[in-house]
mmCIF file of C-alpha atoms and ligand atoms in Angstrom:
data_model
loop_
_atom_site.group_PDB
_atom_site.id
_atom_site.type_symbol
_atom_site.label_atom_id
_atom_site.label_comp_id
_atom_site.label_asym_id
_atom_site.label_seq_id
_atom_site.Cartn_x
_atom_site.Cartn_y
_atom_site.Cartn_z
ATOM 1 C CA MET A 21 -200.340 60.820 -86.362
ATOM 2 C CA LYS A 22 -198.352 57.275 -85.999
ATOM 3 C CA VAL A 23 -200.527 54.370 -86.339
ATOM 4 C CA LEU A 24 -199.579 50.782 -85.589
ATOM 5 C CA GLY A 25 -200.899 48.408 -87.517
ATOM 6 C CA ILE A 26 -201.418 44.495 -86.796
ATOM 7 C CA GLU A 27 -202.228 41.402 -89.378
ATOM 8 C CA THR A 28 -202.822 38.209 -88.018
ATOM 9 C CA SER A 29 -205.513 36.724 -90.338
ATOM 10 C CA CYS A 30 -203.848 33.936 -91.719
ATOM 11 C CA ASP A 31 -200.245 32.663 -91.621
ATOM 12 C CA GLU A 32 -198.340 35.475 -91.106
ATOM 13 C CA THR A 33 -197.428 37.771 -87.776
ATOM 14 C CA ALA A 34 -196.896 41.284 -89.049
ATOM 15 C CA THR A 35 -196.521 44.703 -87.555
ATOM 16 C CA ALA A 36 -195.795 47.979 -89.059
ATOM 17 C CA ILE A 37 -196.149 51.776 -88.133
ATOM 18 C CA TYR A 38 -197.384 54.290 -90.612
ATOM 19 C CA THR A 39 -197.570 57.906 -89.679
ATOM 20 C CA ALA A 40 -198.956 60.821 -91.268
ATOM 21 C CA ASP A 41 -195.839 62.862 -92.005
ATOM 22 C CA LYS A 42 -193.332 59.992 -93.361
ATOM 23 C CA GLY A 43 -195.548 57.474 -94.282
ATOM 24 C CA LEU A 44 -194.318 54.078 -93.461
ATOM 25 C CA ILE A 45 -191.741 54.032 -91.056
ATOM 26 C CA ALA A 46 -191.495 50.378 -89.777
ATOM 27 C CA ASN A 47 -192.443 46.935 -91.134
ATOM 28 C CA ALA A 48 -191.710 43.830 -89.836
ATOM 29 C CA ILE A 49 -193.010 40.046 -90.856
ATOM 30 C CA TYR A 50 -192.734 36.638 -89.547
ATOM 31 C CA SER A 51 -193.937 33.797 -91.910
ATOM 32 C CA GLN A 52 -195.404 30.774 -90.609
ATOM 33 C CA ILE A 53 -194.538 28.721 -93.770
ATOM 34 C CA PRO A 54 -192.376 26.274 -92.475
ATOM 35 C CA ILE A 55 -194.824 25.426 -89.517
ATOM 36 C CA HIS A 56 -197.370 24.497 -92.031
ATOM 37 C CA ALA A 57 -195.405 23.429 -95.052
ATOM 38 C CA LYS A 58 -195.360 19.910 -93.640
ATOM 39 C CA TYR A 59 -199.195 19.539 -93.474
ATOM 40 C CA GLY A 60 -199.561 20.649 -97.244
ATOM 41 C CA GLY A 61 -201.710 23.931 -95.874
ATOM 42 C CA VAL A 62 -202.558 26.155 -92.841
ATOM 43 C CA VAL A 63 -203.293 24.018 -89.838
ATOM 44 C CA PRO A 64 -205.362 27.025 -88.076
ATOM 45 C CA GLU A 65 -204.890 25.913 -84.465
ATOM 46 C CA LEU A 66 -201.058 26.111 -85.037
ATOM 47 C CA ALA A 67 -201.427 29.618 -86.576
ATOM 48 C CA SER A 68 -203.153 31.103 -83.679
ATOM 49 C CA ARG A 69 -200.730 29.504 -81.208
ATOM 50 C CA ASP A 70 -197.925 30.593 -83.055
ATOM 51 C CA HIS A 71 -199.032 34.205 -83.590
ATOM 52 C CA ILE A 72 -199.644 34.315 -79.633
ATOM 53 C CA ARG A 73 -195.883 33.637 -79.407
ATOM 54 C CA LYS A 74 -194.682 35.929 -82.179
ATOM 55 C CA LEU A 75 -196.862 38.995 -81.969
ATOM 56 C CA ILE A 76 -195.806 41.165 -78.947
ATOM 57 C CA PRO A 77 -192.083 40.394 -80.113
ATOM 58 C CA LEU A 78 -192.958 41.861 -83.119
ATOM 59 C CA ILE A 79 -194.741 45.040 -82.194
ATOM 60 C CA ASP A 80 -191.956 45.871 -79.974
ATOM 61 C CA LYS A 81 -189.615 45.123 -82.955
ATOM 62 C CA VAL A 82 -191.380 47.999 -84.953
ATOM 63 C CA ILE A 83 -191.744 50.513 -82.029
ATOM 64 C CA GLU A 84 -187.780 50.187 -81.972
ATOM 65 C CA ASP A 85 -187.023 50.275 -85.366
ATOM 66 C CA ALA A 86 -189.085 53.356 -86.170
ATOM 67 C CA ASN A 87 -186.852 54.848 -82.793
ATOM 68 C CA LEU A 88 -190.340 55.551 -80.678
ATOM 69 C CA THR A 89 -191.824 54.618 -77.602
ATOM 70 C CA LYS A 90 -195.163 52.962 -76.931
ATOM 71 C CA ASP A 91 -196.662 55.969 -75.621
ATOM 72 C CA GLN A 92 -195.822 57.905 -79.123
ATOM 73 C CA ILE A 93 -198.021 55.773 -80.996
ATOM 74 C CA ASP A 94 -201.321 57.333 -81.618
ATOM 75 C CA GLY A 95 -203.853 54.603 -82.630
ATOM 76 C CA ILE A 96 -203.739 50.951 -83.370
ATOM 77 C CA ALA A 97 -205.210 49.436 -86.435
ATOM 78 C CA TYR A 98 -205.998 45.435 -86.707
ATOM 79 C CA THR A 99 -207.252 42.760 -89.239
ATOM 80 C CA SER A 100 -210.750 42.071 -87.919
ATOM 81 C CA THR A 101 -211.783 40.211 -90.797
ATOM 82 C CA PRO A 102 -211.839 37.926 -93.007
ATOM 83 C CA GLY A 103 -209.731 34.988 -91.946
ATOM 84 C CA LEU A 104 -209.193 32.271 -89.596
ATOM 85 C CA ILE A 105 -211.176 33.107 -86.562
ATOM 86 C CA GLY A 106 -208.484 32.161 -83.833
ATOM 87 C CA ALA A 107 -205.801 33.823 -85.873
ATOM 88 C CA LEU A 108 -207.434 37.047 -86.052
ATOM 89 C CA LEU A 109 -208.502 36.786 -82.283
ATOM 90 C CA VAL A 110 -204.944 36.812 -81.498
ATOM 91 C CA GLY A 111 -204.497 40.448 -83.313
ATOM 92 C CA ALA A 112 -207.813 41.655 -82.113
ATOM 93 C CA ALA A 113 -206.986 40.853 -78.747
ATOM 94 C CA VAL A 114 -203.642 42.216 -78.312
ATOM 95 C CA GLY A 115 -204.160 45.410 -80.549
ATOM 96 C CA LYS A 116 -207.166 46.215 -78.471
ATOM 97 C CA SER A 117 -205.794 45.919 -75.249
ATOM 98 C CA LEU A 118 -202.834 47.532 -76.194
ATOM 99 C CA GLY A 119 -205.127 50.655 -77.230
ATOM 100 C CA PHE A 120 -206.974 50.373 -73.769
ATOM 101 C CA ALA A 121 -203.780 50.345 -71.922
ATOM 102 C CA LEU A 122 -202.000 53.186 -73.753
ATOM 103 C CA ASN A 123 -205.434 55.346 -74.160
ATOM 104 C CA ILE A 124 -205.298 55.589 -77.731
ATOM 105 C CA PRO A 125 -208.039 54.722 -80.477
ATOM 106 C CA THR A 126 -208.227 51.366 -82.098
ATOM 107 C CA ILE A 127 -209.947 50.540 -85.378
ATOM 108 C CA ALA A 128 -210.517 47.116 -87.047
ATOM 109 C CA VAL A 129 -209.602 46.855 -90.545
ATOM 110 C CA HIS A 130 -210.980 44.622 -93.622
ATOM 111 C CA HIS A 131 -208.200 42.921 -94.783
ATOM 112 C CA MET A 132 -209.241 42.927 -98.631
ATOM 113 C CA GLU A 133 -209.642 46.749 -97.915
ATOM 114 C CA ALA A 134 -206.447 46.708 -96.711
ATOM 115 C CA HIS A 135 -205.044 44.848 -100.040
ATOM 116 C CA LEU A 136 -206.983 47.072 -102.607
ATOM 117 C CA LEU A 137 -205.312 50.057 -100.714
ATOM 118 C CA ALA A 138 -201.785 48.561 -100.336
ATOM 119 C CA PRO A 139 -200.742 50.146 -103.879
ATOM 120 C CA MET A 140 -201.050 53.561 -102.453
ATOM 121 C CA LEU A 141 -197.963 52.939 -100.413
ATOM 122 C CA GLU A 142 -195.772 53.016 -103.440
ATOM 123 C CA GLU A 143 -194.349 56.352 -104.890
ATOM 124 C CA GLN A 144 -196.643 55.782 -108.071
ATOM 125 C CA LYS A 145 -199.937 55.754 -106.623
ATOM 126 C CA PRO A 146 -203.198 55.292 -108.421
ATOM 127 C CA LEU A 147 -205.638 58.086 -108.408
ATOM 128 C CA PHE A 148 -209.366 57.284 -107.459
ATOM 129 C CA PRO A 149 -211.592 56.193 -109.076
ATOM 130 C CA PHE A 150 -210.262 52.853 -110.026
ATOM 131 C CA VAL A 151 -210.637 49.293 -110.830
ATOM 132 C CA ALA A 152 -209.238 46.702 -108.194
ATOM 133 C CA LEU A 153 -208.682 43.156 -108.922
ATOM 134 C CA LEU A 154 -208.207 41.413 -105.619
ATOM 135 C CA VAL A 155 -206.916 37.827 -105.669
ATOM 136 C CA SER A 156 -205.641 35.687 -102.538
ATOM 137 C CA GLY A 157 -205.752 32.885 -101.060
ATOM 138 C CA GLY A 158 -209.226 33.263 -99.890
ATOM 139 C CA HIS A 159 -210.494 35.607 -102.470
ATOM 140 C CA SER A 160 -210.682 36.496 -105.984
ATOM 141 C CA MET A 161 -213.243 39.810 -106.671
ATOM 142 C CA LEU A 162 -213.312 42.445 -109.229
ATOM 143 C CA VAL A 163 -213.989 45.614 -106.982
ATOM 144 C CA GLU A 164 -214.879 49.109 -108.315
ATOM 145 C CA VAL A 165 -213.145 51.811 -105.976
ATOM 146 C CA GLU A 166 -214.693 55.176 -106.781
ATOM 147 C CA GLU A 167 -212.727 56.735 -103.296
ATOM 148 C CA PHE A 168 -211.682 55.890 -100.126
ATOM 149 C CA GLY A 169 -214.090 53.733 -98.286
ATOM 150 C CA LYS A 170 -216.512 53.627 -101.391
ATOM 151 C CA TYR A 171 -216.486 50.312 -103.296
ATOM 152 C CA THR A 172 -218.819 48.547 -105.333
ATOM 153 C CA LEU A 173 -218.231 44.680 -105.868
ATOM 154 C CA LEU A 174 -218.214 43.933 -109.653
ATOM 155 C CA GLY A 175 -217.704 40.008 -109.266
ATOM 156 C CA GLU A 176 -216.214 37.521 -107.363
ATOM 157 C CA THR A 177 -215.379 33.812 -106.962
ATOM 158 C CA LEU A 178 -218.314 31.165 -107.003
ATOM 159 C CA ASP A 179 -216.064 28.405 -105.470
ATOM 160 C CA ASP A 180 -212.268 28.311 -105.131
ATOM 161 C CA ALA A 181 -210.020 31.749 -105.156
ATOM 162 C CA ALA A 182 -207.534 31.930 -107.656
ATOM 163 C CA GLY A 183 -204.812 31.577 -104.862
ATOM 164 C CA GLU A 184 -206.330 28.438 -103.489
ATOM 165 C CA ALA A 185 -206.729 26.936 -107.132
ATOM 166 C CA PHE A 186 -203.025 27.506 -107.511
ATOM 167 C CA ASP A 187 -202.429 25.808 -103.926
ATOM 168 C CA LYS A 188 -204.821 22.769 -104.624
ATOM 169 C CA VAL A 189 -202.866 22.302 -108.216
ATOM 170 C CA ALA A 190 -199.654 22.490 -106.603
ATOM 171 C CA LYS A 191 -200.778 19.724 -103.962
ATOM 172 C CA LEU A 192 -201.794 17.764 -106.688
ATOM 173 C CA LEU A 193 -198.523 18.170 -108.707
ATOM 174 C CA GLY A 194 -196.529 17.292 -105.437
ATOM 175 C CA LEU A 195 -195.311 21.031 -104.806
ATOM 176 C CA PRO A 196 -194.694 22.670 -101.697
ATOM 177 C CA TYR A 197 -197.394 25.038 -99.815
ATOM 178 C CA PRO A 198 -197.484 27.594 -100.809
ATOM 179 C CA GLY A 199 -198.526 26.395 -104.119
ATOM 180 C CA GLY A 200 -198.539 29.869 -106.007
ATOM 181 C CA PRO A 201 -194.998 30.210 -106.239
ATOM 182 C CA ALA A 202 -193.980 26.642 -106.941
ATOM 183 C CA VAL A 203 -196.464 26.305 -109.633
ATOM 184 C CA ALA A 204 -195.390 29.445 -111.663
ATOM 185 C CA LYS A 205 -191.752 28.047 -110.955
ATOM 186 C CA LEU A 206 -192.550 24.461 -112.485
ATOM 187 C CA ALA A 207 -194.293 26.440 -115.527
ATOM 188 C CA GLU A 208 -191.155 27.985 -116.433
ATOM 189 C CA GLN A 209 -189.772 24.530 -117.580
ATOM 190 C CA GLY A 210 -193.213 23.878 -119.461
ATOM 191 C CA ASP A 211 -194.185 23.530 -123.176
ATOM 192 C CA LYS A 212 -197.388 26.122 -123.229
ATOM 193 C CA LYS A 213 -198.365 24.225 -126.484
ATOM 194 C CA ARG A 214 -198.941 21.003 -124.990
ATOM 195 C CA PHE A 215 -202.277 21.217 -123.179
ATOM 196 C CA HIS A 216 -204.892 23.872 -123.510
ATOM 197 C CA PHE A 217 -207.063 24.329 -120.554
ATOM 198 C CA PRO A 218 -210.410 25.588 -120.487
ATOM 199 C CA ARG A 219 -210.435 29.592 -119.314
ATOM 200 C CA PRO A 220 -213.790 29.196 -117.104
ATOM 201 C CA MET A 221 -216.621 31.751 -117.377
ATOM 202 C CA ILE A 222 -215.108 33.628 -119.789
ATOM 203 C CA ASP A 223 -218.028 32.829 -122.750
ATOM 204 C CA ARG A 224 -221.054 34.028 -119.953
ATOM 205 C CA PRO A 225 -221.596 37.421 -119.546
ATOM 206 C CA GLY A 226 -220.554 39.267 -115.854
ATOM 207 C CA LEU A 227 -217.666 39.429 -113.776
ATOM 208 C CA ASP A 228 -217.813 36.365 -111.639
ATOM 209 C CA PHE A 229 -215.011 33.452 -111.433
ATOM 210 C CA SER A 230 -215.085 30.210 -110.965
ATOM 211 C CA PHE A 231 -212.033 27.873 -110.443
ATOM 212 C CA SER A 232 -212.997 24.489 -109.469
ATOM 213 C CA GLY A 233 -213.746 23.138 -112.633
ATOM 214 C CA LEU A 234 -210.273 23.955 -113.856
ATOM 215 C CA LYS A 235 -208.857 22.184 -110.971
ATOM 216 C CA THR A 236 -211.018 19.007 -111.906
ATOM 217 C CA PHE A 237 -209.666 19.708 -115.506
ATOM 218 C CA THR A 238 -206.207 19.444 -114.125
ATOM 219 C CA VAL A 239 -206.729 16.204 -112.255
ATOM 220 C CA ASN A 240 -208.169 14.282 -115.183
ATOM 221 C CA THR A 241 -205.418 15.200 -117.143
ATOM 222 C CA LEU A 242 -202.692 14.260 -114.895
ATOM 223 C CA HIS A 243 -204.396 11.011 -114.607
ATOM 224 C CA LYS A 244 -204.699 10.786 -118.301
ATOM 225 C CA GLN A 245 -201.196 11.522 -119.101
ATOM 226 C CA GLY A 246 -199.257 10.301 -116.500
ATOM 227 C CA ASP A 247 -197.005 12.305 -113.761
ATOM 228 C CA ASP A 248 -193.540 12.293 -115.445
ATOM 229 C CA SER A 249 -191.850 15.336 -114.482
ATOM 230 C CA GLN A 250 -192.335 16.939 -118.186
ATOM 231 C CA THR A 251 -195.637 16.178 -117.985
ATOM 232 C CA LYS A 252 -196.256 18.108 -114.580
ATOM 233 C CA ALA A 253 -194.231 20.909 -115.981
ATOM 234 C CA ASP A 254 -196.644 20.638 -118.867
ATOM 235 C CA ILE A 255 -199.645 20.831 -116.850
ATOM 236 C CA ALA A 256 -198.317 23.597 -114.291
ATOM 237 C CA CYS A 257 -197.831 26.012 -117.632
ATOM 238 C CA ALA A 258 -201.160 25.077 -118.971
ATOM 239 C CA PHE A 259 -203.053 25.733 -115.576
ATOM 240 C CA GLN A 260 -201.327 28.784 -115.363
ATOM 241 C CA GLU A 261 -201.863 30.494 -118.802
ATOM 242 C CA ALA A 262 -205.957 29.291 -118.155
ATOM 243 C CA VAL A 263 -206.167 30.913 -114.649
ATOM 244 C CA VAL A 264 -203.922 34.226 -116.065
ATOM 245 C CA ASP A 265 -206.128 34.772 -118.971
ATOM 246 C CA THR A 266 -209.427 34.326 -117.187
ATOM 247 C CA LEU A 267 -208.362 36.978 -114.795
ATOM 248 C CA VAL A 268 -206.995 39.177 -117.711
ATOM 249 C CA ILE A 269 -210.230 38.833 -119.765
ATOM 250 C CA LYS A 270 -212.348 39.872 -116.895
ATOM 251 C CA CYS A 271 -210.164 42.622 -115.825
ATOM 252 C CA ARG A 272 -210.955 43.923 -119.575
ATOM 253 C CA ARG A 273 -214.629 43.461 -119.262
ATOM 254 C CA ALA A 274 -214.547 45.529 -115.741
ATOM 255 C CA LEU A 275 -212.608 48.568 -117.400
ATOM 256 C CA GLU A 276 -215.003 48.976 -120.202
ATOM 257 C CA GLN A 277 -218.174 48.089 -118.161
ATOM 258 C CA THR A 278 -216.781 50.914 -115.574
ATOM 259 C CA ASN A 279 -215.437 53.117 -117.976
ATOM 260 C CA LEU A 280 -212.358 53.161 -116.041
ATOM 261 C CA SER A 281 -208.817 53.509 -117.006
ATOM 262 C CA ARG A 282 -206.867 52.546 -113.860
ATOM 263 C CA LEU A 283 -206.573 49.344 -112.729
ATOM 264 C CA VAL A 284 -205.067 48.073 -109.420
ATOM 265 C CA ILE A 285 -204.037 44.680 -108.767
ATOM 266 C CA ALA A 286 -203.526 43.082 -105.306
ATOM 267 C CA GLY A 287 -203.441 40.092 -102.831
ATOM 268 C CA GLY A 288 -201.021 37.150 -103.443
ATOM 269 C CA VAL A 289 -201.536 36.242 -106.784
ATOM 270 C CA SER A 290 -200.694 39.550 -107.871
ATOM 271 C CA ALA A 291 -197.126 38.368 -107.263
ATOM 272 C CA ASN A 292 -197.313 35.966 -110.175
ATOM 273 C CA LEU A 293 -195.332 37.082 -113.039
ATOM 274 C CA LEU A 294 -197.099 35.882 -116.164
ATOM 275 C CA LEU A 295 -200.429 37.871 -114.504
ATOM 276 C CA ARG A 296 -198.365 40.910 -114.525
ATOM 277 C CA GLN A 297 -197.219 40.585 -118.348
ATOM 278 C CA LYS A 298 -200.178 39.651 -119.651
ATOM 279 C CA LEU A 299 -202.325 42.794 -117.950
ATOM 280 C CA LYS A 300 -199.235 44.951 -119.099
ATOM 281 C CA LYS A 301 -200.088 44.167 -122.607
ATOM 282 C CA MET A 302 -203.873 44.305 -122.205
ATOM 283 C CA ALA A 303 -203.442 47.694 -120.565
ATOM 284 C CA LYS A 304 -201.545 49.279 -123.465
ATOM 285 C CA LYS A 305 -203.729 48.045 -125.752
ATOM 286 C CA HIS A 306 -206.835 49.529 -123.925
ATOM 287 C CA HIS A 307 -205.063 52.751 -122.983
ATOM 288 C CA ALA A 308 -205.126 51.591 -119.375
ATOM 289 C CA GLU A 309 -202.845 51.699 -116.591
ATOM 290 C CA VAL A 310 -201.797 49.088 -114.291
ATOM 291 C CA PHE A 311 -200.786 49.429 -110.659
ATOM 292 C CA TYR A 312 -199.428 46.985 -108.194
ATOM 293 C CA PRO A 313 -198.181 46.906 -104.855
ATOM 294 C CA ARG A 314 -194.065 46.242 -104.252
ATOM 295 C CA PHE A 315 -193.843 42.286 -104.016
ATOM 296 C CA GLU A 316 -193.664 42.001 -100.568
ATOM 297 C CA PHE A 317 -197.076 44.070 -100.119
ATOM 298 C CA CYS A 318 -198.516 41.819 -102.891
ATOM 299 C CA THR A 319 -199.104 38.936 -99.797
ATOM 300 C CA ASP A 320 -200.303 39.476 -96.301
ATOM 301 C CA ASN A 321 -198.375 42.262 -94.495
ATOM 302 C CA ALA A 322 -198.760 44.703 -91.876
ATOM 303 C CA ALA A 323 -197.997 48.065 -93.715
ATOM 304 C CA MET A 324 -201.067 47.848 -95.835
ATOM 305 C CA ILE A 325 -202.751 47.476 -92.251
ATOM 306 C CA ALA A 326 -201.665 50.577 -90.652
ATOM 307 C CA TYR A 327 -201.965 52.596 -93.995
ATOM 308 C CA ALA A 328 -205.934 51.869 -94.059
ATOM 309 C CA GLY A 329 -206.114 52.293 -90.197
ATOM 310 C CA TYR A 330 -204.519 55.563 -90.726
ATOM 311 C CA LEU A 331 -207.049 56.867 -93.326
ATOM 312 C CA HIS A 332 -209.665 55.552 -91.248
ATOM 313 C CA LEU A 333 -208.390 57.388 -87.965
ATOM 314 C CA ALA A 334 -207.660 60.327 -90.053
ATOM 315 C CA ALA A 335 -211.222 60.324 -91.262
ATOM 316 C CA GLY A 336 -212.088 60.728 -87.372
ATOM 317 C CA GLN A 337 -213.324 56.999 -87.472
ATOM 318 C CA HIS A 338 -212.533 54.500 -84.298
ATOM 319 C CA ASP A 339 -214.098 51.523 -82.396
ATOM 320 C CA GLY A 340 -215.785 51.070 -79.278
ATOM 321 C CA MET A 341 -214.911 48.834 -76.483
ATOM 322 C CA GLU A 342 -215.502 45.668 -78.110
ATOM 323 C CA ILE A 343 -212.907 43.361 -79.657
ATOM 324 C CA LEU A 344 -213.888 42.802 -83.155
ATOM 325 C CA ALA A 345 -213.010 39.540 -85.340
ATOM 326 C CA GLN A 346 -215.282 37.887 -87.869
ATOM 327 C CA ALA A 347 -214.199 34.735 -90.418
ATOM 328 C CA ARG A 348 -216.399 36.287 -93.187
ATOM 329 C CA MET A 349 -217.443 39.908 -94.027
ATOM 330 C CA PRO A 350 -218.295 41.311 -97.101
ATOM 331 C CA LEU A 351 -216.003 44.208 -98.411
ATOM 332 C CA GLY A 352 -217.710 47.521 -97.644
ATOM 333 C CA GLU A 353 -219.944 46.681 -94.758
ATOM 334 C CA GLU A 354 -219.013 47.986 -91.556
ATOM 335 C CA VAL A 355 -216.443 46.109 -89.849
HETATM 336 O O1 KG4 B 18 -202.705 37.610 -99.743
HETATM 337 P P1 KG4 B 18 -202.175 36.205 -99.428
HETATM 338 O O2 KG4 B 18 -200.864 36.618 -99.161
HETATM 339 O O3 KG4 B 18 -202.886 35.745 -98.145
HETATM 340 C C1 KG4 B 18 -204.286 35.585 -98.484
HETATM 341 O O4 KG4 B 18 -204.709 36.792 -98.011
HETATM 342 O O5 KG4 B 18 -204.952 34.695 -98.684
HETATM 343 O O6 KG4 B 18 -202.053 35.276 -100.501
HETATM 344 C C2 KG4 B 18 -201.558 34.229 -100.523
HETATM 345 C C3 KG4 B 18 -201.836 33.408 -102.147
HETATM 346 C C4 KG4 B 18 -201.574 31.780 -101.958
HETATM 347 O O7 KG4 B 18 -202.840 31.042 -102.378
HETATM 348 C C5 KG4 B 18 -200.575 31.807 -102.662
HETATM 349 O O8 KG4 B 18 -200.195 30.671 -103.583
HETATM 350 C C6 KG4 B 18 -200.784 32.682 -103.808
HETATM 351 O O9 KG4 B 18 -201.319 33.925 -103.170
HETATM 352 N N1 KG4 B 18 -199.537 33.183 -104.578
HETATM 353 C C7 KG4 B 18 -199.465 33.278 -105.743
HETATM 354 C C8 KG4 B 18 -198.300 33.870 -106.113
HETATM 355 N N2 KG4 B 18 -197.439 34.304 -104.978
HETATM 356 C C9 KG4 B 18 -198.092 33.797 -104.184
HETATM 357 N N3 KG4 B 18 -199.956 32.670 -106.788
HETATM 358 C C10 KG4 B 18 -199.233 32.347 -108.106
HETATM 359 N N4 KG4 B 18 -198.321 33.203 -108.252
HETATM 360 C C11 KG4 B 18 -197.571 33.476 -107.648
HETATM 361 N N5 KG4 B 18 -196.417 33.983 -107.840
HETATM 362 ZN ZN1 ZN B 19 -204.282 38.822 -97.866
#
């Protein structure tokens, strides 16, 4: 079975082909970062318009790269939720129409399910069951993954997502969008002993997160301490340490609570090197193993969509005639 994957939920247009026998055979991405960077964040209308321009050429590209023709594709998977509704609709409408024209099944994929399955594209893949920490620009959640399709939400953010907090703090510090990598880079020049930021929600039981207080603490520190370049680097460093420590503490608790010893980290923030370092240390101490997707599959991509779609189609599922797109949808509900 050969599955074409389409991702257009936010600011990346991406396509990929996953096959039953050879795995991932083609993968292409076009990032809209230069379009949105000057506005300091994603402009939804510009995102939708650019997906319209880029998606069909990117579909042609992966089919050509894979040495296939359109009629050799057996199924199409597209991200249907969560995301920017206009952006999602582009992928959904194109995916569905192509499926109709080729007379092949289509499947709507939950973007967060695809993120949590992304480490399965690697050689060293996790076995089920595992705990997944999904940390992206729109979501922060801990999920118990019993097997493919069986997900229990253990905790989520009550306000800002981890990536969103990075993006907002980057803006405060005058750094470009996307903020995560920029804050991480500036933090390298910071003195981690100068400021100590709070680790939100760690003294409360449960596995929920909250990052908006930390953002306010950052604003206040910046106002009080001035904004010379060393202070900015020290603040970036203290902020990153606080977010990372909070995530690591919650992961440890999730492993303890579920009695599991495998941890999967996915979503854009899983590219953060300090997070990886500290999780490695924690996992070693608790005899647990940590799994990540390769860097390019931490952030948005279509390989994970093609793969998740392949698993659904291989399990005999596919959608009806309707074009499915929804801005929000809890993980685990029917997409
Ligand atoms: O998964 P993703 O590509 O898109 C969403 O589905 O949201 O995640 C993007 C988020 C952005 O907020 C970005 O700032 C953050 O991931 N991010 C990082 C790093 N790389 C990307 N955050 C912290 N450190 C990084 N190295
Ligand atoms: Zn994502």
